[in-house]
CSV table of C-alpha atoms in Angstrom, one decimal:
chain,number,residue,atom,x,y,z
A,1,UNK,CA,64.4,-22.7,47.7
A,2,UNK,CA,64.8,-23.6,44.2
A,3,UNK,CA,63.5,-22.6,40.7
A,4,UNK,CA,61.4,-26.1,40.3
A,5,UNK,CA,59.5,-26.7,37.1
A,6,UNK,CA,55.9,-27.6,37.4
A,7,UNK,CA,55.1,-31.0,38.3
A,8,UNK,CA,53.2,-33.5,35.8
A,9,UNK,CA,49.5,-34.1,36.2
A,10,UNK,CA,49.2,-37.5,37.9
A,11,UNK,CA,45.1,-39.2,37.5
A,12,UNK,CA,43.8,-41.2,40.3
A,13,UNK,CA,42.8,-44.9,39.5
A,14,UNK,CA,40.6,-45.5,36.9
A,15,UNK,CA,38.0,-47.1,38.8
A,16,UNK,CA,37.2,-44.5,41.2
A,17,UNK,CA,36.8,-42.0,38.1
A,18,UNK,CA,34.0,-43.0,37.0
A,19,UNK,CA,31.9,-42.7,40.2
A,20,UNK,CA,33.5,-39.6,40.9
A,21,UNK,CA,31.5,-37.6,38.2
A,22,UNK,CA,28.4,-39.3,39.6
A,23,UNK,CA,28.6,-37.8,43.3
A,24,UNK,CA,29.7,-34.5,41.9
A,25,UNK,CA,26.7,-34.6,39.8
A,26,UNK,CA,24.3,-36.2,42.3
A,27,UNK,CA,25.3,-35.1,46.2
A,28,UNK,CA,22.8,-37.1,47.6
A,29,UNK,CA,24.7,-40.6,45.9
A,30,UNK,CA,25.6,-42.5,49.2
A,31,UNK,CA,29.0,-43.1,49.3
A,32,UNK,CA,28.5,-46.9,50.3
A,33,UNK,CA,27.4,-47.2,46.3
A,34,UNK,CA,30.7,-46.9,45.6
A,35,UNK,CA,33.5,-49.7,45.4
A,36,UNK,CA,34.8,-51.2,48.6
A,37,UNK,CA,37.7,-49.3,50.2
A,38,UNK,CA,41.1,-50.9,49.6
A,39,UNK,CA,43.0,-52.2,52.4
A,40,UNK,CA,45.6,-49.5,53.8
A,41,UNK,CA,49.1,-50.5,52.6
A,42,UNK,CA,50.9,-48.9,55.1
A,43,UNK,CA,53.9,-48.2,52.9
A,44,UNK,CA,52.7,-46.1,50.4
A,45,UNK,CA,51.4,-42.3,51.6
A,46,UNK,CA,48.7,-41.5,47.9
A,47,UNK,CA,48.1,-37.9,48.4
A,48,UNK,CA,45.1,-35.7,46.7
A,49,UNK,CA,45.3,-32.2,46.0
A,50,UNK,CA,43.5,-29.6,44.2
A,51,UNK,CA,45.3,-26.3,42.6
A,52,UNK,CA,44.1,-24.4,45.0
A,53,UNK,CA,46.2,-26.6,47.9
A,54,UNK,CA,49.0,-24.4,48.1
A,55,UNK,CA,51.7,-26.1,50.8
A,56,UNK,CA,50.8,-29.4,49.4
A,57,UNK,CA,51.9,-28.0,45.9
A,58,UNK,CA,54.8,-26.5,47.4
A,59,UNK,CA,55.6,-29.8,49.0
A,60,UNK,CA,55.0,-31.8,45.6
A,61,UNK,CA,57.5,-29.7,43.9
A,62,UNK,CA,60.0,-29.7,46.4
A,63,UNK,CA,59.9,-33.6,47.0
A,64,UNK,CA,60.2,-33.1,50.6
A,65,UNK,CA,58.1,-35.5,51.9
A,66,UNK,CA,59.7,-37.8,49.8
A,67,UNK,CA,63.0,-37.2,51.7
A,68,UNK,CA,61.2,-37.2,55.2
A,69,UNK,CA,59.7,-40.0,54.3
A,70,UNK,CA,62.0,-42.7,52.7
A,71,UNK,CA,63.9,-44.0,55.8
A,72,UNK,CA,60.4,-45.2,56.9
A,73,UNK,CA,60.2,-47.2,53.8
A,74,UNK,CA,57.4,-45.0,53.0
A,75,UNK,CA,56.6,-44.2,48.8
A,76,UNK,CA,54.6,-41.3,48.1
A,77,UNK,CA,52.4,-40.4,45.2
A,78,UNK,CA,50.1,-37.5,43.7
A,79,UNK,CA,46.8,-37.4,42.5
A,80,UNK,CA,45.3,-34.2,41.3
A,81,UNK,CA,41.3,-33.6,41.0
A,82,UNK,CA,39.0,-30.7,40.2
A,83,UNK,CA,37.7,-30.2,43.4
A,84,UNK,CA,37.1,-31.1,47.0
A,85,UNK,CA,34.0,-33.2,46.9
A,86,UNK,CA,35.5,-35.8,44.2
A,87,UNK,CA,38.9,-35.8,46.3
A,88,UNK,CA,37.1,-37.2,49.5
A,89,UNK,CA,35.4,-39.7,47.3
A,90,UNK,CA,38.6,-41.1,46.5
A,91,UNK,CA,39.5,-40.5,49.9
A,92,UNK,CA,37.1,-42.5,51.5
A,93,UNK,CA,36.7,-45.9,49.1
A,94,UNK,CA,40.5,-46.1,49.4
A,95,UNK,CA,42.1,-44.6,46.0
A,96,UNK,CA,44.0,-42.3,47.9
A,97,UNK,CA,45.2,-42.1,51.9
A,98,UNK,CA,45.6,-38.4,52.8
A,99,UNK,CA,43.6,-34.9,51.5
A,100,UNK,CA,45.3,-32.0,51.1
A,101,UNK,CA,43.4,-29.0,51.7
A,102,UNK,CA,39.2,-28.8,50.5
A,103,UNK,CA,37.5,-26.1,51.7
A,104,UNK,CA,35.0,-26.4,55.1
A,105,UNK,CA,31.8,-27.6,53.1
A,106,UNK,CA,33.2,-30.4,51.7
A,107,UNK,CA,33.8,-32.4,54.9
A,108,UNK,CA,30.3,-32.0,55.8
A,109,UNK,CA,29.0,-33.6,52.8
A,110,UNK,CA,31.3,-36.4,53.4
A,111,UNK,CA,30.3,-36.9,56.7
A,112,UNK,CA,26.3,-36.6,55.4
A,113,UNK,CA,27.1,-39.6,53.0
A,114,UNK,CA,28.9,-41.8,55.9
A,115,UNK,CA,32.4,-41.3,54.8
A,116,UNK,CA,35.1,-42.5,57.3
A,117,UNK,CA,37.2,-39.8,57.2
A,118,UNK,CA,39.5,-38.2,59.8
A,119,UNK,CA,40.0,-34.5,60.6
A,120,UNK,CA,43.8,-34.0,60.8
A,121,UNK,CA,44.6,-30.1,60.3
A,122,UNK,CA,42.8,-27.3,59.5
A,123,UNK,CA,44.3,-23.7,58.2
A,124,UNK,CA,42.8,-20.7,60.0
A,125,UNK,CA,40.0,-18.8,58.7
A,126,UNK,CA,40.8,-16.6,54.8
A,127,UNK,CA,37.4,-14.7,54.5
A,128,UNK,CA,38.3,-12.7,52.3
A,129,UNK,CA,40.1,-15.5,49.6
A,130,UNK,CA,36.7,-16.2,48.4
A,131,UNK,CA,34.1,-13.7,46.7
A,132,UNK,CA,31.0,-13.1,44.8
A,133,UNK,CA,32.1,-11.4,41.3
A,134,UNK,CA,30.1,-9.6,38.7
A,135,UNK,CA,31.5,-7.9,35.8
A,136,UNK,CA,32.3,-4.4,36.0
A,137,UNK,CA,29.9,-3.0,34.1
A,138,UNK,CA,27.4,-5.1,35.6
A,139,UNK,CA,24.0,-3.6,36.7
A,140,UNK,CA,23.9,-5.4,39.5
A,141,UNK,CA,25.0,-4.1,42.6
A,142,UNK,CA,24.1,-5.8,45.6
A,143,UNK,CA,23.6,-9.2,46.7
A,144,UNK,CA,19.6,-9.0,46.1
A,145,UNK,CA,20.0,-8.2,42.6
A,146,UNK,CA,20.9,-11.6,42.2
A,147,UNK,CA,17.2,-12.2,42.6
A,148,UNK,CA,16.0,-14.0,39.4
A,149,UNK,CA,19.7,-14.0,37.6
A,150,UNK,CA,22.1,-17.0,37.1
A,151,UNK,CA,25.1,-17.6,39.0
A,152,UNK,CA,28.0,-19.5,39.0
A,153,UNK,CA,29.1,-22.0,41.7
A,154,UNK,CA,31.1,-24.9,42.2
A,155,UNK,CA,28.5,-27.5,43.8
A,156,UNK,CA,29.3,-28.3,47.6
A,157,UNK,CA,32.9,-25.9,47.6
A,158,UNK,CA,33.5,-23.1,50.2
A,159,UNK,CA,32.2,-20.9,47.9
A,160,UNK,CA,28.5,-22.4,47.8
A,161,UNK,CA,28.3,-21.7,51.2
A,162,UNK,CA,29.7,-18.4,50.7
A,163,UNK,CA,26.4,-18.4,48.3
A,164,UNK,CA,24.0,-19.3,50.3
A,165,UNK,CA,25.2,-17.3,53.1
A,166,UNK,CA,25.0,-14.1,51.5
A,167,UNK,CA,21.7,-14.9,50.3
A,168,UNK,CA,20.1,-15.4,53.5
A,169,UNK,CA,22.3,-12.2,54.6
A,170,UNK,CA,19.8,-10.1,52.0
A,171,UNK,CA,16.7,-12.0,52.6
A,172,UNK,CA,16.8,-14.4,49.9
A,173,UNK,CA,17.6,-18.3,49.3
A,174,UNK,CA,19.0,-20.4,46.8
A,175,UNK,CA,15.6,-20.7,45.2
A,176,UNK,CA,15.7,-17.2,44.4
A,177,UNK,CA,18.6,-17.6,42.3
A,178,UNK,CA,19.5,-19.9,39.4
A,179,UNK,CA,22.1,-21.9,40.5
A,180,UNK,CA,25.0,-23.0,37.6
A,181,UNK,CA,27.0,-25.7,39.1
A,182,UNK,CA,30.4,-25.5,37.6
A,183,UNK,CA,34.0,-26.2,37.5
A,184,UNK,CA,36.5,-23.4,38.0
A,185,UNK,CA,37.7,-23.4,34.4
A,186,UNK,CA,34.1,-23.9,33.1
A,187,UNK,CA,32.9,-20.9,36.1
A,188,UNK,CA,35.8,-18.9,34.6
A,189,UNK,CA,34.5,-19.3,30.8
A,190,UNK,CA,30.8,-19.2,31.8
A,191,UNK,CA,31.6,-15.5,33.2
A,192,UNK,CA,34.2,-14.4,30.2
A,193,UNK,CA,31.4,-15.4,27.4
A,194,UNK,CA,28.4,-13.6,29.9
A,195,UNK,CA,26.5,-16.7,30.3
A,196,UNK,CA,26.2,-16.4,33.8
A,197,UNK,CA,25.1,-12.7,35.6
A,198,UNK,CA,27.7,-13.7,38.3
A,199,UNK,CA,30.4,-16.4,39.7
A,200,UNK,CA,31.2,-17.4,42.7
A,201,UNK,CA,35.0,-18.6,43.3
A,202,UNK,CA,38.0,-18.8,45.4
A,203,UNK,CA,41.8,-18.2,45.1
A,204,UNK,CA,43.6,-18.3,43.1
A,205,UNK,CA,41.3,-18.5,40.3
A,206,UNK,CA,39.6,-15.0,42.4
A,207,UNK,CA,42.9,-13.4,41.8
A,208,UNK,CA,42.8,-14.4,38.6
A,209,UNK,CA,40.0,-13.2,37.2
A,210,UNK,CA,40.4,-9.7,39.1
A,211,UNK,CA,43.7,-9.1,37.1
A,212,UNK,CA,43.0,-10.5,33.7
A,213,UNK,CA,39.6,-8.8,33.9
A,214,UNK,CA,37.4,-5.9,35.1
A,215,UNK,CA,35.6,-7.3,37.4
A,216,UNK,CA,33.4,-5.9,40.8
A,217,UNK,CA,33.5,-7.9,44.3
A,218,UNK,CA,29.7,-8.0,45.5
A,219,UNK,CA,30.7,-9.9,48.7
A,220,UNK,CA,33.8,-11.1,50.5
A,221,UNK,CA,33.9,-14.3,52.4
A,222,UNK,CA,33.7,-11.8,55.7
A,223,UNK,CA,31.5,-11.3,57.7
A,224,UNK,CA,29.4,-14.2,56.3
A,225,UNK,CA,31.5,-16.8,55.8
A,226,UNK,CA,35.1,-17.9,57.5
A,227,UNK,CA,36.5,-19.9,54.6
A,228,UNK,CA,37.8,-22.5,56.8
A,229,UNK,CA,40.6,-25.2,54.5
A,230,UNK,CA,40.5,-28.6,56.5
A,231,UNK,CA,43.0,-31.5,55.5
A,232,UNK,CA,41.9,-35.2,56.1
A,233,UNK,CA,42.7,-39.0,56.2
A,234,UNK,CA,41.1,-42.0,56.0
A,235,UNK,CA,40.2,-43.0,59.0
A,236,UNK,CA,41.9,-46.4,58.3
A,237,UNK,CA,45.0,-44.7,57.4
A,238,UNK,CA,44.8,-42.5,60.9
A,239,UNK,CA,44.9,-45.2,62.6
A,240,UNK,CA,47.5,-47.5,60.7
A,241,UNK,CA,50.3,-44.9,60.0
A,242,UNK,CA,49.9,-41.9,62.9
A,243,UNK,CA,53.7,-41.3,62.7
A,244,UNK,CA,53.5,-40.4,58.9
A,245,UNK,CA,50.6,-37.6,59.8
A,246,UNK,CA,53.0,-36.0,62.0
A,247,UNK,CA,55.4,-35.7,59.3
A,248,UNK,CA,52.8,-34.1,56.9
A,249,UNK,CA,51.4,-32.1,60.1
A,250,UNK,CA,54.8,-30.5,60.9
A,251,UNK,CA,56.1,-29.9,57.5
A,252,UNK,CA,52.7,-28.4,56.0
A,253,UNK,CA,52.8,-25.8,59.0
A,254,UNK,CA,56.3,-25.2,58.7
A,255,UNK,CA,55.9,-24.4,54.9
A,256,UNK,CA,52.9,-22.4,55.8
A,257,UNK,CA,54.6,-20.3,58.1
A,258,UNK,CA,57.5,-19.7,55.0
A,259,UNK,CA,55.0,-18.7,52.4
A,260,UNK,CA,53.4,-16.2,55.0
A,261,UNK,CA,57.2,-14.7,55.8
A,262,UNK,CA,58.8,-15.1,52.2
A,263,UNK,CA,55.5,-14.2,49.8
A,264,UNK,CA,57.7,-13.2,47.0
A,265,UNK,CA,60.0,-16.1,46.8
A,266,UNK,CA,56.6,-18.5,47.4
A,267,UNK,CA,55.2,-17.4,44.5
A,268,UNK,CA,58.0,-17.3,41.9
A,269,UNK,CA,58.0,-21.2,43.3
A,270,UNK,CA,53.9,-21.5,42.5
A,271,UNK,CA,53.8,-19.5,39.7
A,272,UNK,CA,54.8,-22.2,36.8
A,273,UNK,CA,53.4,-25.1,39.1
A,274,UNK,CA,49.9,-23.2,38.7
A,275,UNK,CA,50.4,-22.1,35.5
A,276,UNK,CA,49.8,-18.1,36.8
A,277,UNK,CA,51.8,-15.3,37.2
A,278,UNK,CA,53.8,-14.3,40.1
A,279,UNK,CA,52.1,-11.1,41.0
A,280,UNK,CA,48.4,-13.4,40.7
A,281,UNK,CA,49.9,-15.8,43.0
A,282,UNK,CA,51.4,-13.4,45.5
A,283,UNK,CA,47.9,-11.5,45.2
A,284,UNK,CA,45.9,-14.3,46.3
A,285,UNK,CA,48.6,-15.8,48.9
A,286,UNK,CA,48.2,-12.2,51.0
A,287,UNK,CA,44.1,-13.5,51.1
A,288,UNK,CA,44.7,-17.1,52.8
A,289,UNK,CA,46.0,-17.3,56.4
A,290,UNK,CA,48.2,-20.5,56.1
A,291,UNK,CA,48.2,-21.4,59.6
A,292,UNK,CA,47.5,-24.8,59.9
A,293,UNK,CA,46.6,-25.9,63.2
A,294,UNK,CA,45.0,-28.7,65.0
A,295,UNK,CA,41.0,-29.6,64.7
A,296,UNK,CA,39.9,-29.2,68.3
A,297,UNK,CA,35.8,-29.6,68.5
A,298,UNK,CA,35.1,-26.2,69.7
A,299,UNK,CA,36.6,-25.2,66.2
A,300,UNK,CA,33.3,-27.0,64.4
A,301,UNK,CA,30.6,-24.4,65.3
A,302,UNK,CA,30.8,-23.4,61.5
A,303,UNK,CA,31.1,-26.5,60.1
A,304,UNK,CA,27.6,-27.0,62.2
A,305,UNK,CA,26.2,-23.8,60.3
A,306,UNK,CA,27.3,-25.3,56.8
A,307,UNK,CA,25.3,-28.7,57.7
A,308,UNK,CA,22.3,-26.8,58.7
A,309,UNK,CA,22.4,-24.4,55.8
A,310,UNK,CA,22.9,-27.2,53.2
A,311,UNK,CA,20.6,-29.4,55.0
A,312,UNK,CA,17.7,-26.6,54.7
A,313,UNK,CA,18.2,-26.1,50.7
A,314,UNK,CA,17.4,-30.5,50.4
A,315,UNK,CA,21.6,-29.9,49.4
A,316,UNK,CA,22.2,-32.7,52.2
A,317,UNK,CA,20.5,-36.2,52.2
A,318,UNK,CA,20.0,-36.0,56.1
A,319,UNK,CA,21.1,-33.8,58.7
A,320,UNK,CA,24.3,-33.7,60.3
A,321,UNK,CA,26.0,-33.4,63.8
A,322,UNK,CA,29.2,-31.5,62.4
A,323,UNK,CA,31.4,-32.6,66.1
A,324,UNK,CA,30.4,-36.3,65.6
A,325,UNK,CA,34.0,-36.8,63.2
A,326,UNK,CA,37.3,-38.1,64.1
A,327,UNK,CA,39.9,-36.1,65.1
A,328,UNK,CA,43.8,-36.7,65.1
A,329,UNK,CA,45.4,-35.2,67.5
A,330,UNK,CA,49.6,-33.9,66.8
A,331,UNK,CA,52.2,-34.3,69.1
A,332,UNK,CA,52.9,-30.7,70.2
């Protein structure tokens, strides 16, 4: 594969942005108080993505779905957000057609707020590519002596239910705590400037902050937590173009299957396109599995015990049935 430079930042449509900083900020926002979902034009593919959505990224810079997808008439485009919860906002009022990768939680919020979104792929569980981290010369050692102090989350990500699951692990809850609902980059400078006793994140920006700083893991994802990454459609888009999911099915497991066999060569490719080094980015590629597989519904028991966790800290507006989604199904 090529030396690719890194690809140019592309904003989603200006009139989902502005509701997307309201549900971020306000979970319980249903998401019919947001605009009406555009009709799916069935030849265009918009795809969202995070940083953290490493095959999409790789696919992105390559242009390969560009070259699968052009004798089918089919024009694709990139939108980058922040995070997951945002992503499936655009996802489900119609300002983009497929999500790349968002960690397990996300879905479930989507799903509380009546989104119609389809399951398409999932990647097996990474435990351990998400983690609780103090400083190193932190006095706090365990997960209980978070009792009391401030800690930094990403609102409704993997790694709030990483959170909350390590609370209840040492007999606390999130009202123990004081919850700091931020952004990576604002998690990351929260934690360099010490205005937060801890933060809670996921690669790469883990990897990150264990090799640019001294840093302590209190907890790994495992045993607490699978770290589940799940990619979606609309459900609109599901049904209208099946034959252009297969394309994205088959060439994000194919590229997941070359990062795990050529980790080196991946991240000298995702090293400019993240803006990291290579030995960060082959540091947290070890940590995810990248085996994306098929959603069967015996594969939701832990999106089940997100919903109920969520659901029990008033972090949900009503409780959920996690197996009550749609799910595509791939040929072979």
């Amino acid at each position: 594969m090529p030396h690719l430079p890194r690809p140019p930042h592309s904003p989603p449509r200006r009139q989902a942005i502005g509701r997307l900083g309201a549900i971020a900020a306000a979970l319980a926002l249903p998401f019919s108080a947001l605009p009406a979902r555009a009709a799916v034009d069935g030849k265009q593919l918009r795809i969202g993505y995070q940083k953290s959505s490493t095959l999409t990224a790789l696919l992105k810079s390559q242009g390969t779905l560009e070259k699968r997808l052009a004798p089918l008439g089919v024009k694709v485009s990139w939108f980058e957000f922040t995070s997951g919860l945002p992503l499936l906002e655009a996802l489900n009022i119609g300002s983009v057609d497929f999500s790349a990768d968002v960690a397990d939680t996300v879905p479930v919020f989507a799903q509380a707020a009546g989104a119609r979104l389809t399951y398409v792929a999932q990647e097996a569980p990474s435990p351990t590519a998400q983690a609780i981290v103090v400083k190193e010369d932190s006095p706090i050692r365990t997960v209980a002596e978070l009792k009391g102090k401030k800690v930094g989350v990403a609102k409704a990500a993997g790694s709030h239910y990483l959170l909350l699951a390590a609370l209840e692990k040492a007999g606390l809850s999130a009202k123990d705590i004081e919850p700091a609902y931020l952004t990576p980059a604002d998690g990351r400078a929260a934690f360099e400037r010490g205005a937060i006793d801890a933060w809670v994140i996921w690669d790469p920006f883990l990897a990150g902050v264990q090799r640019q700083s001294k840093v302590r893991l209190l907890t790994e994802g495992k045993p607490v937590a699978d770290y589940k990454r799940y990619y979606l459609a609309s459900s609109d888009y599901a049904q209208t173009r099946p034959d252009v999911l297969q394309i994205l099915f088959d060439e994000l497991r194919h590229t997941g299957r070359w990062v795990k066999a050529h980790p080196k060569e991946a991240a000298a490719l995702l090293a400019p396109v993240w803006g990291l080094d290579a030995e960060t980015v082959e540091q947290a590629n070890a940590r995810r599995s990248y085996e994306v597989r098929p959603v069967r519904p015996d594969d939701l028991g832990e999106q089940q015990r997100i919903a109920d966790a969520f659901f029990a800290e008033k972090l949900l507006p009503k409780k959920v049935t996690a197996s009550d989604v749609a799910l595509w199904k791939p040929r072979g």
